[in-house]
Coordinates of C-alpha atoms and ligand atoms in Angstrom, one line a residue:
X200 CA 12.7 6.8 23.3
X201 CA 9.6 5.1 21.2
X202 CA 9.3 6.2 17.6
X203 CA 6.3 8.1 16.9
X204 CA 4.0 6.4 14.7
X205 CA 0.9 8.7 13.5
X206 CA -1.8 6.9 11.5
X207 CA -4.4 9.6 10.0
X208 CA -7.5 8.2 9.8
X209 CA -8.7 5.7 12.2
X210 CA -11.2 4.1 10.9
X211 CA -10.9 -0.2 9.5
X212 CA -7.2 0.4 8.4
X213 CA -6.3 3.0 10.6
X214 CA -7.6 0.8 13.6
X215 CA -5.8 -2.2 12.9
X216 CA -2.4 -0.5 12.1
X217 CA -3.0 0.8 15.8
X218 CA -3.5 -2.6 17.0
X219 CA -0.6 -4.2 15.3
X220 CA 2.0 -1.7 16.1
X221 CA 0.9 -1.9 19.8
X222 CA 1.1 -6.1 20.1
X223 CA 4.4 -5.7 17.9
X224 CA 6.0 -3.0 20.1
X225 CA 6.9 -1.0 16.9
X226 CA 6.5 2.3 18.4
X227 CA 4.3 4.7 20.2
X228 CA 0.6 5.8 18.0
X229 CA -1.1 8.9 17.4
X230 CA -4.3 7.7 16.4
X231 CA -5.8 10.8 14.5
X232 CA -9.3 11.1 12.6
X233 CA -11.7 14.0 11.8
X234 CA -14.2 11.7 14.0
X235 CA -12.0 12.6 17.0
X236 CA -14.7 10.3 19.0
X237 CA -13.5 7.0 16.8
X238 CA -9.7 8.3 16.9
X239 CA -10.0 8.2 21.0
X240 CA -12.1 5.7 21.3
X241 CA -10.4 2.8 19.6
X242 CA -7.0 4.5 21.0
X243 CA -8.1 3.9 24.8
X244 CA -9.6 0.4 23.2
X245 CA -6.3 -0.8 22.5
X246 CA -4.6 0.8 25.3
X247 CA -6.6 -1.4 27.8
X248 CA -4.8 -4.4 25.9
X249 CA -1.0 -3.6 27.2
X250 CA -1.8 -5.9 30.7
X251 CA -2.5 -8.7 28.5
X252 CA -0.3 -8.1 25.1
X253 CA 2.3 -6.9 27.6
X254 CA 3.3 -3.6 25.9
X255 CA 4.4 -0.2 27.2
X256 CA 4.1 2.1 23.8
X257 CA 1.8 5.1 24.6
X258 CA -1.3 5.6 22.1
X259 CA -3.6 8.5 22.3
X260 CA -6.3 9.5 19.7
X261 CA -7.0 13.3 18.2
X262 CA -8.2 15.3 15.9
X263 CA -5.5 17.8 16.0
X264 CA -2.6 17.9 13.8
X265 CA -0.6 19.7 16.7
X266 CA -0.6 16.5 18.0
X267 CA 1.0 15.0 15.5
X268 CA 4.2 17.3 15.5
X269 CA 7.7 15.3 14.6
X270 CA 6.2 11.9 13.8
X271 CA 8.7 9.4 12.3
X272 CA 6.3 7.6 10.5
X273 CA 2.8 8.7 8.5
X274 CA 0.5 6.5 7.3
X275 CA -2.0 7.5 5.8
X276 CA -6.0 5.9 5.2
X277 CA -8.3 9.3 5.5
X278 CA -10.6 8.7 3.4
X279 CA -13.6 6.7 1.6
X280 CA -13.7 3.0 0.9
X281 CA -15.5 1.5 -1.8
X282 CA -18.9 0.2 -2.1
X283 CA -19.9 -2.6 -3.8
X284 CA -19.9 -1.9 -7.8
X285 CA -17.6 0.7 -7.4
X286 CA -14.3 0.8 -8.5
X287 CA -11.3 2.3 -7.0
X288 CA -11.1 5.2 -9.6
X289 CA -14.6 6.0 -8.3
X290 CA -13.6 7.6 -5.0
X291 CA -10.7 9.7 -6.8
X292 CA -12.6 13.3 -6.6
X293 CA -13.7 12.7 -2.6
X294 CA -10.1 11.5 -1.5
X295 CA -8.1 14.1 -3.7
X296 CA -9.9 17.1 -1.6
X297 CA -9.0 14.6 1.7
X298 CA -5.8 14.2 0.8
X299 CA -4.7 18.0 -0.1
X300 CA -6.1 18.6 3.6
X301 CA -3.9 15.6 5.4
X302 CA -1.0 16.9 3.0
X303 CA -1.7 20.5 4.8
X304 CA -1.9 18.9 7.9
X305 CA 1.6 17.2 8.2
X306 CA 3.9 18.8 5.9
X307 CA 5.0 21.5 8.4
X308 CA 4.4 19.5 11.7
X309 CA 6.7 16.2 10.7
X310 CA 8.4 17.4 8.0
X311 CA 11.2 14.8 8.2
X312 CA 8.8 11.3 8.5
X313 CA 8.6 8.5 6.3
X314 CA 4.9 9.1 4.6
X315 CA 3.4 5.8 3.4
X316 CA -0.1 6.5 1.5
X317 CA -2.7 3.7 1.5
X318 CA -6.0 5.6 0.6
X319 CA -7.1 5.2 -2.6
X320 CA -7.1 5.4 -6.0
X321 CA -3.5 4.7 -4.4
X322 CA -1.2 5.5 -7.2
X323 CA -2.8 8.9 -7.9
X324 CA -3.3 10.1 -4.3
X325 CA 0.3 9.7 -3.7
X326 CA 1.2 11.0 -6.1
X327 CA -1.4 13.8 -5.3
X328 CA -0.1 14.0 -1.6
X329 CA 3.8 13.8 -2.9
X330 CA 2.7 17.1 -4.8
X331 CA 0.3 18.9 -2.1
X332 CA 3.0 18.4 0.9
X333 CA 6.4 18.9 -1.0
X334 CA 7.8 16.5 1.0
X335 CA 10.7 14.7 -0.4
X336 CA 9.8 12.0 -2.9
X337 CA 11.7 9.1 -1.6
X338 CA 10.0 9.6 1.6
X339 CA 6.5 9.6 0.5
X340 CA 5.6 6.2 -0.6
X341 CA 2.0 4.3 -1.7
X342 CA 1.0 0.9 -0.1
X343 CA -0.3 -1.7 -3.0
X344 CA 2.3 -3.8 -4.3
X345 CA 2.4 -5.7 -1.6
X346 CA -1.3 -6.3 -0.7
X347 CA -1.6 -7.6 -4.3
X348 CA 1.6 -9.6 -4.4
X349 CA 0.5 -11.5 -1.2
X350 CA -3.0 -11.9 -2.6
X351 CA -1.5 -13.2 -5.5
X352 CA 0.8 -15.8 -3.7
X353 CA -2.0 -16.5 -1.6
X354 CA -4.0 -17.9 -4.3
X355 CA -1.3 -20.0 -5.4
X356 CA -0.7 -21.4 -2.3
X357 CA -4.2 -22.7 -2.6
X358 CA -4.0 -24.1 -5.7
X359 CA -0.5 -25.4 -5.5
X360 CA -1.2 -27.0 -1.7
X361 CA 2.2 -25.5 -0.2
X362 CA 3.2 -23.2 2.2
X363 CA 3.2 -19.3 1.7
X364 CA 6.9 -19.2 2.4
X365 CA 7.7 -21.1 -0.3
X366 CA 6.4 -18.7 -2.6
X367 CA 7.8 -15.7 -4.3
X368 CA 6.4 -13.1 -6.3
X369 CA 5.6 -9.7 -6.5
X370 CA 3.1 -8.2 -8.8
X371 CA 4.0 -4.1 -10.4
X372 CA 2.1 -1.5 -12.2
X373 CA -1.0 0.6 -10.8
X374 CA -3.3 -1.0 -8.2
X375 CA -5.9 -1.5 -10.4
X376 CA -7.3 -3.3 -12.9
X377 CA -4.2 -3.2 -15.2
X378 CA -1.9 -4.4 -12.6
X379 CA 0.8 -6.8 -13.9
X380 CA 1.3 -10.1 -12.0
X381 CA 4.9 -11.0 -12.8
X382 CA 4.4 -14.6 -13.4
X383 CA 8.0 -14.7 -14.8
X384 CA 9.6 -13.3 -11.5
X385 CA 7.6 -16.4 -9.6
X386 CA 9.7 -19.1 -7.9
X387 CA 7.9 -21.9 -6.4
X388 CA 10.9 -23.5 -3.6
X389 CA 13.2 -21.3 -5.7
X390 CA 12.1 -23.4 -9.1
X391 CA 10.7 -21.0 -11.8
X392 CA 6.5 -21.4 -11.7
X393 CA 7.1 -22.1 -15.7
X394 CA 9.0 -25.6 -14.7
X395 CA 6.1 -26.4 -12.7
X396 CA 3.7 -25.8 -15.9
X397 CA 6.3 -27.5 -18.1
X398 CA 6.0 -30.6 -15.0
X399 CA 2.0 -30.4 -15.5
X400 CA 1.5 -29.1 -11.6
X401 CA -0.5 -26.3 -12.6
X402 CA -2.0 -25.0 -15.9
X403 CA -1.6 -21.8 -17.6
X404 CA -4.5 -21.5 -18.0
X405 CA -5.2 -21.4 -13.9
X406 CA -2.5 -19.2 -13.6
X407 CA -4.5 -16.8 -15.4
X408 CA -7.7 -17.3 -13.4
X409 CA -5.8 -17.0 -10.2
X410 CA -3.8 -13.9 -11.8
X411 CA -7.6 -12.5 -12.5
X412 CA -8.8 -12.9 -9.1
X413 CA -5.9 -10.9 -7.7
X414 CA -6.7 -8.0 -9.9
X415 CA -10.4 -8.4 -8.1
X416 CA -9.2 -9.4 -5.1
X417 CA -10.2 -6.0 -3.7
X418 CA -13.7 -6.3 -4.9
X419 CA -14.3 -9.5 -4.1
X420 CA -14.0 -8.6 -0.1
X421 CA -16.4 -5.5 -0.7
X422 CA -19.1 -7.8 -2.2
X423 CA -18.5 -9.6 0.6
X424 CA -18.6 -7.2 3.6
X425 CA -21.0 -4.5 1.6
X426 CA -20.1 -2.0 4.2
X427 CA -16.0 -1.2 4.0
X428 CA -13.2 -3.3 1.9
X429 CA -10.3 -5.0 3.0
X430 CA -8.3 -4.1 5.9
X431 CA -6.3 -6.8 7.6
X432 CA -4.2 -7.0 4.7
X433 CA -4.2 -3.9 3.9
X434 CA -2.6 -3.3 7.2
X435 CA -0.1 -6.1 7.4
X436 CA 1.3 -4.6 4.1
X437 CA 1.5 -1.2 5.6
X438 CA 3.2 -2.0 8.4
X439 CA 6.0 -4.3 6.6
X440 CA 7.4 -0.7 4.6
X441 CA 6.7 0.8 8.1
X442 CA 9.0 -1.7 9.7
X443 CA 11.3 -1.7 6.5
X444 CA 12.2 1.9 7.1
X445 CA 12.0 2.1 11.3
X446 CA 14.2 -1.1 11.4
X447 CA 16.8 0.0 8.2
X448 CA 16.0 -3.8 7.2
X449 CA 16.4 -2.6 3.5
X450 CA 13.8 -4.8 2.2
X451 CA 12.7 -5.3 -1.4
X452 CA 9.1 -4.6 -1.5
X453 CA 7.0 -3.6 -4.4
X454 CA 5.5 -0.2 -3.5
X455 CA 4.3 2.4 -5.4
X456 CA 7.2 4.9 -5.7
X457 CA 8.1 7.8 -7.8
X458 CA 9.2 6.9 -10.6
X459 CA 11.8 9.3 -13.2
X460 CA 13.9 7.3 -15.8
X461 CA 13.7 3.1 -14.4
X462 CA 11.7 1.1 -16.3
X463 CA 11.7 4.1 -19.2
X464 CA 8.9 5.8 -17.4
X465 CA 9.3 9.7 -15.7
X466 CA 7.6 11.7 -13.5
X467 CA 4.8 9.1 -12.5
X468 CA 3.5 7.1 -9.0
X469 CA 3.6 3.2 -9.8
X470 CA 4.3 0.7 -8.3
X471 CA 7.7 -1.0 -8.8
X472 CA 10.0 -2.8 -6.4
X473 CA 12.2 -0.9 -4.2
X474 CA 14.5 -1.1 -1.1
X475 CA 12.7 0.5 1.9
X476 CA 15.6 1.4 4.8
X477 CA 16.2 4.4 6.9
X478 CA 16.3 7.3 4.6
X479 CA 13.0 5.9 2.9
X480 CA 12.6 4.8 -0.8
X481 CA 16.4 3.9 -1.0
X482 CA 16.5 2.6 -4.6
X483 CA 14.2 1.3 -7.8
X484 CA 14.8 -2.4 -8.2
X485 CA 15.2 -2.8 -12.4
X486 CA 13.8 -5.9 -13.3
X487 CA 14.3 -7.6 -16.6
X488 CA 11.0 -7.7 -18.3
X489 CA 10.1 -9.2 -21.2
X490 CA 7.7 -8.1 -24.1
X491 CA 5.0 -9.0 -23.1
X492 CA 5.9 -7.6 -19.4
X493 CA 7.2 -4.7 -20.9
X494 CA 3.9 -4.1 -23.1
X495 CA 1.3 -4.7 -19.8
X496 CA 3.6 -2.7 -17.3
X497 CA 3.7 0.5 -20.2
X498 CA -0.6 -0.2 -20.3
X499 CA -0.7 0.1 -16.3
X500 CA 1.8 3.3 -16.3
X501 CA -0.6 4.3 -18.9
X502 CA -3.8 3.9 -16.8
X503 CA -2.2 5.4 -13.8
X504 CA -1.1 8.3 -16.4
X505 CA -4.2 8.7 -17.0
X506 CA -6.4 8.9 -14.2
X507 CA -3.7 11.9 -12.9
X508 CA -4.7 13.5 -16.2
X509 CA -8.5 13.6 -14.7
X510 CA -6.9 14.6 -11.6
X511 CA -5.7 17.3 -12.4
X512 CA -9.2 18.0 -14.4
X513 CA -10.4 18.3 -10.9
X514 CA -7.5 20.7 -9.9
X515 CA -5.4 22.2 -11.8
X516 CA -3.0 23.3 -9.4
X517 CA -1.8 19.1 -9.4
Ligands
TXD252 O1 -4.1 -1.4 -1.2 C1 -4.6 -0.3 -0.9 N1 -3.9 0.8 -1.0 C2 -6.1 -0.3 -0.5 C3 -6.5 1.1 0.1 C4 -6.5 -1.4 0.3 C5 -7.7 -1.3 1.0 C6 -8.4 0.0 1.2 N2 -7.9 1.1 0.5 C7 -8.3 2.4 0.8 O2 -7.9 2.9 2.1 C8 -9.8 2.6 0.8 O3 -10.3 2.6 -0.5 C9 -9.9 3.9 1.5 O4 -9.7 5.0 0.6 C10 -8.8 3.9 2.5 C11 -9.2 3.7 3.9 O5 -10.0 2.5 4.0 P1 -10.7 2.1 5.4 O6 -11.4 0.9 5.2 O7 -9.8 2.3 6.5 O8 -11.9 3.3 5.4 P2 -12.7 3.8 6.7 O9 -12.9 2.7 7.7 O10 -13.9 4.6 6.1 O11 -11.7 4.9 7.4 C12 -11.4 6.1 6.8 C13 -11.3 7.1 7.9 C14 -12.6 7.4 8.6 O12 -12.5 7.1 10.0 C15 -12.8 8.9 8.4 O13 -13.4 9.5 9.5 C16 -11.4 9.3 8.2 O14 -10.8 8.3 7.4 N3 -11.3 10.6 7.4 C17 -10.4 11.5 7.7 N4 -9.4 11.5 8.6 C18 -8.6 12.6 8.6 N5 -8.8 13.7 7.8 C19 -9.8 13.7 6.9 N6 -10.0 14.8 6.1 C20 -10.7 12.6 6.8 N7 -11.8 12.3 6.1 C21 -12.2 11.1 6.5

């Protein structure tokens, strides 16, 4: 028997979640949108691809939550994009009203599925949905960490001429501009990325740039395409914690997770790394940070902190 897979919202991210559970055979899709036309439409799009891709898994599109009933997996994109020149904070009072209505929508028909968020301002909305749907909070989880941590090892790749797999990294805080690229946690072949600027193969000083663009690397894609932001990596990221949790492949990934003592932060949404496997969220990863680690990661809990605060300006009953 498939797992059930529901993605709500099928628009750019929604869409190419669909597609990339189908091709990898991850499990059936419920393709489900408040634009039932898009939701059906891009459904019976993909399904016309099993001949060639060579896939079985059934995928239908809706607008009914009824539909939905005892999914496995959520995830979650309902919601406005950016344009350019605005930021992600921008679409927090349109996607909070969104949100409590998705939360409404699944918390009685799938009560037991693994809910990964992606909509932003991600850390809040998850938080937001956590809160709204009562669902458990190790199984309600916000995609971010790991878009930004393969932007950011990306970029290096780039600069540093070497393959992706050769680089690790992960980057923490709230998906924003306070992110905090954890250049110490950075191996390059397994050798620290601070041997490499010792060895004179790349500068701090590019480090920074490239740590920069990550933080913009969001924006950068909506100057780009005017209409919509990213959405290819957007939905590779979401469908590793999907995978993650489906599979039990307890995977380290940094996701944004709720937080209440690690890291001395309570009761917050941030993003932290954390082992995804069957029963969700399955542990916080405590990394040692230093001072000036701890000192940037304490500014993003802050920003995230923060923006709830005007959340819950907009509704009290957060
Ligand atoms: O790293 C991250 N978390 C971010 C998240 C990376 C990239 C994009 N990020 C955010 O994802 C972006 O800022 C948006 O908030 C979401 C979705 O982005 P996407 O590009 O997929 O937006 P689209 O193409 O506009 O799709 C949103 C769909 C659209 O088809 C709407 O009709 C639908 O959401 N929608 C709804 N579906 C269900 N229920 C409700 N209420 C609803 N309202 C809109």
């Amino acid at each position: 028997m498939n797992k059930k897979i529901t993605l709500i919202g099928a628009g750019q991210i929604g869409g190419t979640l669909a597609h990339l559970i189908a091709t990898k055979k991850i499990g059936d899709v419920v393709l489900f949108d408040v634009a039932e036309g898009i939701a059906k439409g891009k459904a019976l799009d993909i399904a016309q691809s099993s001949p060639i891709e060579n896939f079985d898994i059934n995928i239908t599109g809706t607008s009914k939550y009824s539909d939905t009933k005892d999914s496995d997996v959520i995830i979650i994109t309902a919601g406005v994009p950016r344009k350019p020149g605005m930021t992600r904070d921008d679409l927090l009072e349109i996607n909070l009203k969104i949100i409590k209505q998705v939360a409404n929508g699944i918390k009685d028909t799938s009560p037991n599925a693994f809910v990964i968020c992606i909509t932003n301002p991600l850390d809040v909305i998850v938080m937001a949905l956590q809160k709204y749907s009562g669902l458990p909070k190790n199984k309600v989880v916000g995609m971010a960490g790991i878009l930004d941590s393969s932007r950011f090892i990306y970029f290096l790749s780039q600069e540093l001429k070497i393959s992706v797999s050769k680089i690790k990294s992960l980057v923490l805080g709230g998906h924003g501009d306070t992110m905090v690229a954890m250049v110490n946690h950075t191996f390059i072949n397994g050798t620290p990325i601070k041997e490499l600027i010792k060895a004179g193969k790349i500068s701090e000083k590019r480090i920074i740039e490239i740590i920069n663009r990550t933080k913009t690397g969001g924006a950068e894609i909506v100057k780009y395409l005017e209409k919509g932001s990213a959405f290819y990596a957007p939905a590779s990221s979401g469908i590793e914690m999907a995978e993650s949790y489906l599979k039990d492949q307890k995977k380290e990934l940094p996701c944004a997770a709720y937080i209440n003592g690690e890291y001395d932060v309570k009761d917050i949404y941030a993003g932290v790394p954390v082992i995804i496997g069957k029963n969700g969220v399955e542990k916080i990863i405590e990394l040692k940070l230093n001072k000036d680690e701890k000192e940037n990661f304490s500014k993003s809990i802050n920003a995230v902190k923060e923006l709830f605060n005007a959340a819950k300006k907009i509704d009290p009953s957060l």
